[in-house]
Coordinates of C-alpha atoms and ligand atoms in Angstrom, one line a residue:
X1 CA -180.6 151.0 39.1
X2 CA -183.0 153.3 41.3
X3 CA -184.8 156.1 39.8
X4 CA -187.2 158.7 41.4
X5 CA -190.7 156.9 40.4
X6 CA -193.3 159.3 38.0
X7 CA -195.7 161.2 39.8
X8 CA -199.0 159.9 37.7
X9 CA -201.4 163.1 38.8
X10 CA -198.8 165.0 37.0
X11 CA -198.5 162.9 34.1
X12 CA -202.7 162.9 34.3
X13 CA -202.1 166.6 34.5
X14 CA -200.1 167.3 30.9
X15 CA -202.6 168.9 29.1
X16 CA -202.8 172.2 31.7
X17 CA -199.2 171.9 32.1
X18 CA -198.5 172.6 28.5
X19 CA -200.9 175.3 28.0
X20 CA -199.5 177.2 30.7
X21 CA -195.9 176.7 29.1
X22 CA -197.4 177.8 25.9
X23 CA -198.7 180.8 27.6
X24 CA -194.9 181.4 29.1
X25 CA -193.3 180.4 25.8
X26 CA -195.8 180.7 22.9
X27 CA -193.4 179.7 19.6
X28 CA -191.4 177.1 22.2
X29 CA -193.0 174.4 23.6
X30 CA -192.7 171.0 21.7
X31 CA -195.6 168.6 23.1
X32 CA -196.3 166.2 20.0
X33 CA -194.7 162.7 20.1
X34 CA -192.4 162.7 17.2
X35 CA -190.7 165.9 18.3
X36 CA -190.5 164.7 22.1
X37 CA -189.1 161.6 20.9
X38 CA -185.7 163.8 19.6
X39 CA -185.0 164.7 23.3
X40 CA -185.7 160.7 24.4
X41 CA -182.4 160.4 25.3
X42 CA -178.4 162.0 26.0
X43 CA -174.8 160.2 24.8
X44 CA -175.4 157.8 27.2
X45 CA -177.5 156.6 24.6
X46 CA -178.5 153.1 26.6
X47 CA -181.7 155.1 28.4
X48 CA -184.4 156.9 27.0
X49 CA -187.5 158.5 28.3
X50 CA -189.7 160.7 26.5
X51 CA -190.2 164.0 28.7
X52 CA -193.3 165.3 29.9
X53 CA -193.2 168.2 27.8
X54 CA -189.9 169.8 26.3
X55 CA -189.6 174.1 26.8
X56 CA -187.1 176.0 24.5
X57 CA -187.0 179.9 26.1
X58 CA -185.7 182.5 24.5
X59 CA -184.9 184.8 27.3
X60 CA -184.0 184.5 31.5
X61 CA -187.3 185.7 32.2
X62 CA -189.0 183.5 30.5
X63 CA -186.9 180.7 32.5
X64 CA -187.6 182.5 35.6
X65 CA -191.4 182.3 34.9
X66 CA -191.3 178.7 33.9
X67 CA -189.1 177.5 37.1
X68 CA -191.5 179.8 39.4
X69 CA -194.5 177.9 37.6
X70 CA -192.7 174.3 38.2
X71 CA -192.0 174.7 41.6
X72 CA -195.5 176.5 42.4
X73 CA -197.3 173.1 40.7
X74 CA -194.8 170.8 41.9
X75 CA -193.6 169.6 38.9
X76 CA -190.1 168.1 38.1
X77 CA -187.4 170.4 35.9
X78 CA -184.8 168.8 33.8
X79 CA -182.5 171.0 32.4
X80 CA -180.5 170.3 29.0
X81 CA -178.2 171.7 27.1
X82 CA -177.2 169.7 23.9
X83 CA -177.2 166.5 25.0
X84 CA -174.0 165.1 24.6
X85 CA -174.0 163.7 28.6
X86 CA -171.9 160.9 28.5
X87 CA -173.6 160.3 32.2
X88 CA -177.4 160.5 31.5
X89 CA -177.3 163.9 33.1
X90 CA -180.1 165.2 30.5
X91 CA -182.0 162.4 30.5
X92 CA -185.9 163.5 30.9
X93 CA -188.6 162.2 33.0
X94 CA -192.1 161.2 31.8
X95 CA -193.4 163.6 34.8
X96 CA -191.2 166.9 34.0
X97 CA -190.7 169.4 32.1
X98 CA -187.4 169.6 29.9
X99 CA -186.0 173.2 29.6
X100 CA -183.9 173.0 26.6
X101 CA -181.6 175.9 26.6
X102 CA -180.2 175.9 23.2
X103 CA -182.2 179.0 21.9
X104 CA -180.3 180.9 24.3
X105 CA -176.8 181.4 22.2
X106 CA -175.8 184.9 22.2
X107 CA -172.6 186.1 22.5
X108 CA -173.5 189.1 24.5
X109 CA -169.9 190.6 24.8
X110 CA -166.1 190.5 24.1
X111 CA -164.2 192.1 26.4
X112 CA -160.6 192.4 25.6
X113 CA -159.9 194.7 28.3
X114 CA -161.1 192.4 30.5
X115 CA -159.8 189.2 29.2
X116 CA -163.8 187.9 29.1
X117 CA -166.3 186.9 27.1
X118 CA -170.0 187.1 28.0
X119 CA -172.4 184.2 26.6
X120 CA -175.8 182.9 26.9
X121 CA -175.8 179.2 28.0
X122 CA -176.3 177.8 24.5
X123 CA -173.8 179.0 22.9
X124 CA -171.7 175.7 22.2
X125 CA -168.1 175.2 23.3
X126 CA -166.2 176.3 19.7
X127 CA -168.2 179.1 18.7
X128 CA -166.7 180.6 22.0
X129 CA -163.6 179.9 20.5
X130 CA -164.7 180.9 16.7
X131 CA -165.9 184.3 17.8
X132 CA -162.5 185.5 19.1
X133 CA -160.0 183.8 17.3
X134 CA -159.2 186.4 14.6
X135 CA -158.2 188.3 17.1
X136 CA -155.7 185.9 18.8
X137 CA -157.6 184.6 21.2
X138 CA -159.6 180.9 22.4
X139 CA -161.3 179.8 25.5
X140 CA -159.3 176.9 26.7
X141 CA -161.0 173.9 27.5
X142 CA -162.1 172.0 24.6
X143 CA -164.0 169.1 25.3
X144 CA -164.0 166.7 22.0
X145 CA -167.7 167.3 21.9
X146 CA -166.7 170.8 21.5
X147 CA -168.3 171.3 18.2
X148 CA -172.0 170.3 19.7
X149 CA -171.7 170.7 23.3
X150 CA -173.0 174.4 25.0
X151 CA -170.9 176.0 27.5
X152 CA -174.3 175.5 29.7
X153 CA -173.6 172.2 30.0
X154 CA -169.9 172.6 30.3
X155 CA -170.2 174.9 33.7
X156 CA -173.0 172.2 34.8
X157 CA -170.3 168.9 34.2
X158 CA -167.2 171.1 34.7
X159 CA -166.1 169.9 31.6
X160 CA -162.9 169.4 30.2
X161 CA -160.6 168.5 27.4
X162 CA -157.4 167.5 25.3
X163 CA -155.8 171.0 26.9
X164 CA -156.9 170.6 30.0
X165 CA -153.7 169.2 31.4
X166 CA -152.1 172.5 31.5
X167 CA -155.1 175.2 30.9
X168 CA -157.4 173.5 33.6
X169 CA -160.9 172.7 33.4
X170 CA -164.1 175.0 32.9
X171 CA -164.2 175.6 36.9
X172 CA -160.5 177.0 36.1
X173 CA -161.5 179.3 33.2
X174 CA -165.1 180.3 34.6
X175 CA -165.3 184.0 36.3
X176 CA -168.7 184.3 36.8
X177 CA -172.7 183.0 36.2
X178 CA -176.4 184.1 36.3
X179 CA -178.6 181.2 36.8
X180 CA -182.3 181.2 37.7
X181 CA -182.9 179.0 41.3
X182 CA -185.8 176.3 41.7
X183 CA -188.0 179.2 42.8
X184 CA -187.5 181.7 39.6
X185 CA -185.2 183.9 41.4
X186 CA -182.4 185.5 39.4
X187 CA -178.5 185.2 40.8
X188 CA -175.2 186.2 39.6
X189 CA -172.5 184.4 41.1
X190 CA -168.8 186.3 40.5
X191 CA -168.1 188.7 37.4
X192 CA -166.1 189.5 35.4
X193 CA -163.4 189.7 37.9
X194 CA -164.5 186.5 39.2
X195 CA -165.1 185.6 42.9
X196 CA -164.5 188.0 45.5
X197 CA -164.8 186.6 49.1
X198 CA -167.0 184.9 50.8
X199 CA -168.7 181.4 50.0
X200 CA -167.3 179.7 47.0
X201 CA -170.9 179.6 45.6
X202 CA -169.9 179.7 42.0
X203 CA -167.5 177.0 42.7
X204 CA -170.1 175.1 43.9
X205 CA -172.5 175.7 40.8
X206 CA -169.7 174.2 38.5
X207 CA -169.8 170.5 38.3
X208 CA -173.6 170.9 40.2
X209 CA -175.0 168.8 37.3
X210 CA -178.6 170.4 36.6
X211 CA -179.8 169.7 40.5
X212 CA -179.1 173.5 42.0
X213 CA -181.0 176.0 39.2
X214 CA -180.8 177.0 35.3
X215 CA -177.4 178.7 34.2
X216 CA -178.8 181.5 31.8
X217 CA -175.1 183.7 31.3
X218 CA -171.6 182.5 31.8
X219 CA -168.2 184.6 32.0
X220 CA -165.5 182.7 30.7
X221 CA -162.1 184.2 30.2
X222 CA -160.4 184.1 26.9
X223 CA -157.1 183.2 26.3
X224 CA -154.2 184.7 23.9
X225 CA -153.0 181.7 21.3
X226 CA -149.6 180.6 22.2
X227 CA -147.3 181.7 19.8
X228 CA -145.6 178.0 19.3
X229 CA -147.2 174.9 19.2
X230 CA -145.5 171.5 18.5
X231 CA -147.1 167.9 18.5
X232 CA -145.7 165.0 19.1
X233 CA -146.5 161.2 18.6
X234 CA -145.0 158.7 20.8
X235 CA -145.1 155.3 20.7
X236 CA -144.7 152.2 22.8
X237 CA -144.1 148.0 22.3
X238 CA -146.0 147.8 25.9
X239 CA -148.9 150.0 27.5
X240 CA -146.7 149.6 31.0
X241 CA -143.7 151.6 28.8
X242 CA -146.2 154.0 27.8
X243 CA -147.6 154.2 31.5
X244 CA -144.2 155.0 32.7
X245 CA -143.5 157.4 30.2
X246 CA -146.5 159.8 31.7
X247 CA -145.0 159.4 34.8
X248 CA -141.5 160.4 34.0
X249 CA -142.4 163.4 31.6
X250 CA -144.6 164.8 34.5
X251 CA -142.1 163.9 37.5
X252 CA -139.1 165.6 35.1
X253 CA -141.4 168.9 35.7
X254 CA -142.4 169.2 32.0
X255 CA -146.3 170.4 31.8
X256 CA -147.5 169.0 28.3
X257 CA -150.8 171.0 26.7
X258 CA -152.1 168.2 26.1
X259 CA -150.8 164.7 26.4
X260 CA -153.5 161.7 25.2
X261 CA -152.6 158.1 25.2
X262 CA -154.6 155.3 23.1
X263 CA -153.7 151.5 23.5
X264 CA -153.7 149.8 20.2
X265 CA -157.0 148.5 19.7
X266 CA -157.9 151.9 19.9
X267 CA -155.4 153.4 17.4
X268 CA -156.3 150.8 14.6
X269 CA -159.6 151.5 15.1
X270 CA -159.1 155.2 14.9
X271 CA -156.5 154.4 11.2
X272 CA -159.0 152.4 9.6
X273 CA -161.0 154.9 10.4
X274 CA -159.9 158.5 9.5
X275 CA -156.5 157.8 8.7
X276 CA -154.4 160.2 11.2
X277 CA -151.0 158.3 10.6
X278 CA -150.7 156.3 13.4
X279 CA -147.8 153.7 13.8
X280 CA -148.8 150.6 12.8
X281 CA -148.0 147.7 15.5
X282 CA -147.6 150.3 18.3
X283 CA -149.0 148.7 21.9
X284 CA -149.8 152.3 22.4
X285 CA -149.4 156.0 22.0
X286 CA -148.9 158.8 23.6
X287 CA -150.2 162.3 21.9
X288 CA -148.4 165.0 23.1
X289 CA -148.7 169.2 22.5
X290 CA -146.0 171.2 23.8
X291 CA -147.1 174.6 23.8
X292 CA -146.0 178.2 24.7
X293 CA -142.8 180.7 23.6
X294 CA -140.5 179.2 21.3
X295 CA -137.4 178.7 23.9
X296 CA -140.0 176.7 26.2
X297 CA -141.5 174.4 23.9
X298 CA -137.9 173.8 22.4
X299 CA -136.6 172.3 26.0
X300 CA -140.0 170.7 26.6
X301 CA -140.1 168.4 22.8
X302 CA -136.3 168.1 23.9
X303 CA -136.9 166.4 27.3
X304 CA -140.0 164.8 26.6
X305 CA -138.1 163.1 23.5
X306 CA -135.3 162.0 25.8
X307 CA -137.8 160.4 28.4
X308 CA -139.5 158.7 25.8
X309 CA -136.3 157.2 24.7
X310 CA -135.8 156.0 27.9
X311 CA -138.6 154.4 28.2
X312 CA -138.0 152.5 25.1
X313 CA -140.6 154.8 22.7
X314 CA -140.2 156.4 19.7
X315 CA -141.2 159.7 18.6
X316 CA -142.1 161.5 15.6
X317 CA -142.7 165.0 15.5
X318 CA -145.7 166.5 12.9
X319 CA -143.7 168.5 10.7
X320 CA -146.4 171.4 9.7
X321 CA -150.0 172.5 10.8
X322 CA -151.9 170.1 8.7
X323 CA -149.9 167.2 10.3
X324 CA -150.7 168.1 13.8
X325 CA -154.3 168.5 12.6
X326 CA -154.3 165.3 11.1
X327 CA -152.9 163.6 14.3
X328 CA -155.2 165.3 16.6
X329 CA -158.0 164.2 14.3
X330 CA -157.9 160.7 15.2
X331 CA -157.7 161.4 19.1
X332 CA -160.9 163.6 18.5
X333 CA -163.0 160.5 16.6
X334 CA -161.9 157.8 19.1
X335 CA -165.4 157.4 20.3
X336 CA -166.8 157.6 16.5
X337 CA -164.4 154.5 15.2
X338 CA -165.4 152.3 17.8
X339 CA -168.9 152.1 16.0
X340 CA -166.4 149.6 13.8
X341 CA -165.8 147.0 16.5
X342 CA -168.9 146.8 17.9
X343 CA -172.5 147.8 17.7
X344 CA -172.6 149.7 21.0
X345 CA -170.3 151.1 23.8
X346 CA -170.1 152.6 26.8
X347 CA -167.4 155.7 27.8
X348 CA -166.2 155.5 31.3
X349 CA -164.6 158.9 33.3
X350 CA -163.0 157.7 36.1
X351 CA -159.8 159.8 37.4
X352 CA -156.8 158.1 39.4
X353 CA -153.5 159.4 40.2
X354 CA -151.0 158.9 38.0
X355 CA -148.6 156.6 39.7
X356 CA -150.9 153.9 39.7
X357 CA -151.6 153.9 35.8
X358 CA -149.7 150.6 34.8
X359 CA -151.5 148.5 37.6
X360 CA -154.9 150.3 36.8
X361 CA -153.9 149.1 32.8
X362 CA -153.3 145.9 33.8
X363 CA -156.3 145.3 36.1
X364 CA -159.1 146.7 33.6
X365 CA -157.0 144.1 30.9
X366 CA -158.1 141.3 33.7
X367 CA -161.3 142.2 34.3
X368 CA -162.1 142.1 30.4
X369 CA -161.3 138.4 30.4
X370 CA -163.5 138.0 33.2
X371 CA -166.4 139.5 31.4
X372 CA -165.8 137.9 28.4
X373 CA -166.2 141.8 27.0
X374 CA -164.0 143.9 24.6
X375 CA -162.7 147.1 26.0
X376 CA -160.2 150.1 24.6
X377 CA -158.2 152.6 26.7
X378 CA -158.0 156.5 25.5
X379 CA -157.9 158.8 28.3
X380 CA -156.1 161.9 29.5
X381 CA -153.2 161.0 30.3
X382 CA -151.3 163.6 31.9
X383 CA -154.1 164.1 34.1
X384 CA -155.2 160.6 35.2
X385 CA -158.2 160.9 33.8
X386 CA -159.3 157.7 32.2
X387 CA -161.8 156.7 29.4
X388 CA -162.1 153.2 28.7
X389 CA -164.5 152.5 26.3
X390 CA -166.2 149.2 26.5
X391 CA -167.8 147.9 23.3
X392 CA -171.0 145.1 23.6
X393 CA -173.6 143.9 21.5
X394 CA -177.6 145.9 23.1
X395 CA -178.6 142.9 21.0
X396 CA -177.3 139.8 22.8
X397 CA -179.4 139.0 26.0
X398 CA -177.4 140.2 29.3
X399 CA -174.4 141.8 27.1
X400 CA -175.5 145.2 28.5
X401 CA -175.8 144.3 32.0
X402 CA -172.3 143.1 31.9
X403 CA -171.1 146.0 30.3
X404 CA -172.5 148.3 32.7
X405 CA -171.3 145.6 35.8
X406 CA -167.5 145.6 33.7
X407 CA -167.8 149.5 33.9
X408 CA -168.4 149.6 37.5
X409 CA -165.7 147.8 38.3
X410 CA -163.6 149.6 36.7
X411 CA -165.1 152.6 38.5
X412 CA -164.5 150.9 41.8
X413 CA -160.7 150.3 40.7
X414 CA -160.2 153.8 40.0
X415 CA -161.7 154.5 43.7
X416 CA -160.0 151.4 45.7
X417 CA -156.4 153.1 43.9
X418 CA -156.8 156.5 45.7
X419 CA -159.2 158.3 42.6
X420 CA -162.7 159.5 41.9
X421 CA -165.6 158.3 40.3
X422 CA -165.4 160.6 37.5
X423 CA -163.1 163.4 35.9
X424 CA -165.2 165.4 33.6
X425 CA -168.4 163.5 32.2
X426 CA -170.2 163.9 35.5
X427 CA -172.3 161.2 37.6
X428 CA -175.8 161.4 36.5
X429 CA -177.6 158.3 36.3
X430 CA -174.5 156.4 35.1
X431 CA -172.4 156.4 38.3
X432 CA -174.9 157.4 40.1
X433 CA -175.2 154.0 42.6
X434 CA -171.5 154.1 42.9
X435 CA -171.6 157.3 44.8
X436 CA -171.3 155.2 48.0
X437 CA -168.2 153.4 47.0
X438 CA -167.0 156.7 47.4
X439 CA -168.4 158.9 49.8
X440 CA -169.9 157.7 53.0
X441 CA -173.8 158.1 54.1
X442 CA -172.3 161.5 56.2
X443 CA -171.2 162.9 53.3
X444 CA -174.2 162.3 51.2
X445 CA -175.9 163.3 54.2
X446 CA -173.9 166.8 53.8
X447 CA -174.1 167.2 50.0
X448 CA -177.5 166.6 50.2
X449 CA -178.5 169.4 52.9
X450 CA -176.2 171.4 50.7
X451 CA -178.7 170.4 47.4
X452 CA -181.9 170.9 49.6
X453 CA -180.8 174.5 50.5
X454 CA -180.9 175.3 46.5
X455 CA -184.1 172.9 45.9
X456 CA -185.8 172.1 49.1
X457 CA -188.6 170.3 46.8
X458 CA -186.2 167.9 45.3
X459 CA -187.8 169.1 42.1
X460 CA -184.2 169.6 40.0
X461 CA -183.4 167.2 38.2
X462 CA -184.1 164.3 40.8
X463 CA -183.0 160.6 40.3
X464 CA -179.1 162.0 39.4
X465 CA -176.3 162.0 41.8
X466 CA -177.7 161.3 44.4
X467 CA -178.6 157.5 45.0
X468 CA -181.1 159.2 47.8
X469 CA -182.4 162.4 48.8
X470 CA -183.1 161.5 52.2
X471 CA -181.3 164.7 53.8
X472 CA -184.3 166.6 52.3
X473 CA -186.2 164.2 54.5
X474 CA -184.5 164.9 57.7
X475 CA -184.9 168.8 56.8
X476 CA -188.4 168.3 56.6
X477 CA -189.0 168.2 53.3
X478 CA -190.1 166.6 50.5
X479 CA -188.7 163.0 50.4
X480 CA -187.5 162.0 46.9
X481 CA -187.6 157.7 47.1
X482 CA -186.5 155.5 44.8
X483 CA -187.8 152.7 41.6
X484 CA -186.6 151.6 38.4
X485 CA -184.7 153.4 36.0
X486 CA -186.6 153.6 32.6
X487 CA -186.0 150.1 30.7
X488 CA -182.4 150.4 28.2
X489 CA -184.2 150.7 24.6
X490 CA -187.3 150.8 25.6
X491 CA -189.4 154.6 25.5
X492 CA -192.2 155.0 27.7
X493 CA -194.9 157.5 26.4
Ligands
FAD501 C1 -168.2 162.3 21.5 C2 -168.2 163.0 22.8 C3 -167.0 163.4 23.3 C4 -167.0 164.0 24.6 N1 -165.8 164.5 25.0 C5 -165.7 165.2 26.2 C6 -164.5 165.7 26.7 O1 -163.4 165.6 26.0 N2 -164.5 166.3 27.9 C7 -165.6 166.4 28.7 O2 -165.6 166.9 29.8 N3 -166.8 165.9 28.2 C8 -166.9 165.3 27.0 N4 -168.1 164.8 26.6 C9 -169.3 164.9 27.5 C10 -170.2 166.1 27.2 O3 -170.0 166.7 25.9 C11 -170.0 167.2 28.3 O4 -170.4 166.7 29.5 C12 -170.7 168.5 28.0 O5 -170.4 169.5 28.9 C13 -172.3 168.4 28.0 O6 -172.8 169.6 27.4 P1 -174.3 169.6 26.8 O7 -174.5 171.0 26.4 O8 -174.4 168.6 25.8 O9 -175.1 169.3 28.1 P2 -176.3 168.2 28.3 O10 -175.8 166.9 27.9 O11 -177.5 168.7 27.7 O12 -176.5 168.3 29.9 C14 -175.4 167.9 30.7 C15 -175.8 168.2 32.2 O13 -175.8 169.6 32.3 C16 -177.1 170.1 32.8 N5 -177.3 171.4 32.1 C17 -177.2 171.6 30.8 N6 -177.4 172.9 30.5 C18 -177.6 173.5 31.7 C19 -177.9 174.9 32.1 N7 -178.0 175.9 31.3 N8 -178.1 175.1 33.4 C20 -178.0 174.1 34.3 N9 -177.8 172.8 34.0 C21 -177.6 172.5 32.7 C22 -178.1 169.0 32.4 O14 -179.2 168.9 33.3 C23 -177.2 167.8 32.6 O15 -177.1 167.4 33.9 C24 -168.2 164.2 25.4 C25 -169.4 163.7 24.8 C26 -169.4 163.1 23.6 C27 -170.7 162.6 23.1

């Protein structure tokens, strides 16, 4: 893998690089080993690099005079939220400054009237949820990291979640955002009555990944809790049943909440784990919320039961609130119970449509054979969104080449069947060299110009996305070439 080499005179340079933050930030500059070594590394846990020098402001004018300092000196801006990336999108760079942005989480207002809250950018996903819930009320997407992860970082990955299916991602629940560009300039993009017109430019700032500017205020709407929800557990003698099951229950016109499918690796891994009552023996199963006015969600369970029938399932439906809870609690530690099989893992995102589901199954169940690697499937089902998780040894010599070479492949599937490279977790450094499996060297070409007209000095984030930056070249800018990656496991201070 290519990465953006360091820049030694600014690594020679540290010393007057972290006074001046000090004199932007006095109480929030961390520059000592053992407290850079906390922000080595994101979820995709694999690489780590000690940062530069990690900044923690307070305020958006203290961001503003930090990026206006960066760009002025030339030196290299990673922003980060809390670090759950499950692409390397946080990962820092031994020549650049790490903006940490969880000091920033205010809730600055709740309006009702409105239908919005207003948040700083570290505010994490639930307490967006937490502080309007008495009243009725939730923000929608709810990413399983929800309990860490900052809604920062959720606009920059357009995240999503469980609900998703039927509620949309954060791009569908986002009105508007203040960020802070490359050169210290402060924007707001929408408001509270979201976009009006013109260029899509907030659009384009969700899912942008760190490389356009620093979000410093989000608008999200809030949502009013459905009066009724029901959950229901399905479950299959064959992953192809279950496969055709999504299919039906969406082509019959029935939008689930939330519908989640785990193969049975998964789900025994998830029982011995936290015990959510799953089926013993099942090939797979399907979660399913059916949400909304009690006349709705009495024909939805009603039709989705029939399907599943058809399809040669079974389903049980939780029979009170601590049921459902209990079920949904093993979809939300998936990734947690794998730590039984295995000693590490790595969580794909790739998104295809949902027709070709059984033949994607049975493709990623081939190429484990061929890689001689373990593998589990949990994934969003309803909205093709899948998450293999492939479980190695760091330990054994070349087992984590081949797990990244398995996950690429299974990328490359997801493209070759009419998908994307990723649904929610973002490309970063993870995907980053499969962008041209994807896209072609004109549209690279175009998404860079589109990145150069934000950051003309390549100086956010650089080395994600983008397996070049040449457009910035043929602009006549700065040229952003590429070297290694930072070693798996290995820091470099
Ligand atoms: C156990 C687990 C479960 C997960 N489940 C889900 C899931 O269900 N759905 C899902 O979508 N994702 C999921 N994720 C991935 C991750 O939680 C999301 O991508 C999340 O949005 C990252 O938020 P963060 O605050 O941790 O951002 P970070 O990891 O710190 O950063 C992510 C990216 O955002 C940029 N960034 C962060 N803050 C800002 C800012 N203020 N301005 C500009 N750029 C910024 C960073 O540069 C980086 O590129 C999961 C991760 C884990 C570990």
């Amino acid at each position: 893998m290519l990465f953006p080499p360091t820049d030694s005179r600014i690594v020679a340079r540290r010393t007057e690089i972290v006074a001046a933050l000090k004199a932007i930030v006095p109480d929030g500059v961390v520059a000592d080993k053992s407290g850079l070594s906390t922000f080595d590394t994101d979820a995709f846990s694999a690489y780590h690099q000690m940062p530069l020098v990690c900044v923690l402001p307070s305020n958006r004018e203290q961001v503003s005079a930090i990026l206006k300092y960066a760009q002025g000196e030339g030196v290299p801006i990673v922003p980060r939220g809390a670090g759950t990336s499950l692409s390397g999108g946080a990962l820092p760079r031994e020549d650049g400054i790490l903006i940490g942005m969880g000091r920033m989480k205010r809730i600055l207002e709740i309006d009702y009237e409105n239908g919005c809250l207003v948040v700083e950018p570290g505010v994490t996903n639930l307490n967006i949820t937490k502080a309007v819930e008495a009243s009725g009320f939730y923000y929608a997407p709810d990413p399983s990291s929800q309990v860490a992860c900052t809604i920062g970082g959720n606009v920059a990955e357009n995240s999503g979640g469980l609900h998703c299916l039927k509620y949309g991602l954060t791009t569908n629940n986002l009105l508007g955002v203040t960020m802070v560009l490359p050169g210290g300039e402060i924007v707001t993009l929408g408001g509270k009555a979201g976009c009006q017109g013109g260029l899509d430019l907030l659009g384009l700032v969700t899912g942008s990944e760190g490389l356009l500017g620093v979000v410093v205020e989000v608008i999200v709407k809030m949502l009013r809790k459905p009066p009724v929800t029901r959950t229901l557990l399905a479950s299959f003698n064959s992953v192809p049943a279950a496969g055709q099951c999504v299919a039906a229950i969406i082509g019959d016109g029935v939008v689930p909440a939330a519908m989640e499918f785990m193969d049975r690796r998964c789900a025994e891994a998830v029982e011995a784990y936290n015990q959510p009552g799953y089926p013993a023996g099942a090939e797979a199963i399907l979660i399913m919320d059916a949400d909304g006015v009690e006349a709705d969600v009495s024909d939805a369970v009603s039709r989705i039961t029939d399907i599943v029938a058809r399809c040669g399932g079974v389903t049980v439906e939780a029979t009170d609130e601590k049921q459902r809870t209990r079920i949904w609690s093993g979809r939300k530690a998936a990734f947690a119970a794998m730590g039984r099989l295995a000693p590490d893992m790595i969580c794909m995102d790739g998104t295809i449509p949902r027709h070709a589901l059984p033949q994607v199954l049975d493709e990623m169940a081939k190429l484990s054979e061929q890689y001689g690697l373990g593998f589990c499937n949990v994934f969003h089902a309803g909205d093709g969104n899948l998450h293999p998780l492939i479980i190695f040894d760091m330990m054994k010599p070349g087992e984590f080449d081949k797990a990244e070479a398995f996950g690429a492949d299974i990328l490359r599937l997801c493209v070759k069947v009419g998908g994307v490279l990723t649904g929610e977790h973002g490309v970063g450094v993870e995907k980053r060299d499969l962008m041209t499996d994807m896209f072609t060297a004109e549209d690279l070409a175009q998404q860079g110009r589109v990145k150069c007209a934000f950051d003309a000095q390549g100086l956010f984030n650089p080395g994600k996305v983008f397996p070049t930056l040449s457009a910035c070249v043929e602009q006549g800018h700065v040229h952003v070439h590429g070297a290694q990656l930072p070693h798996p496991h290995l820091p470099r201070y």
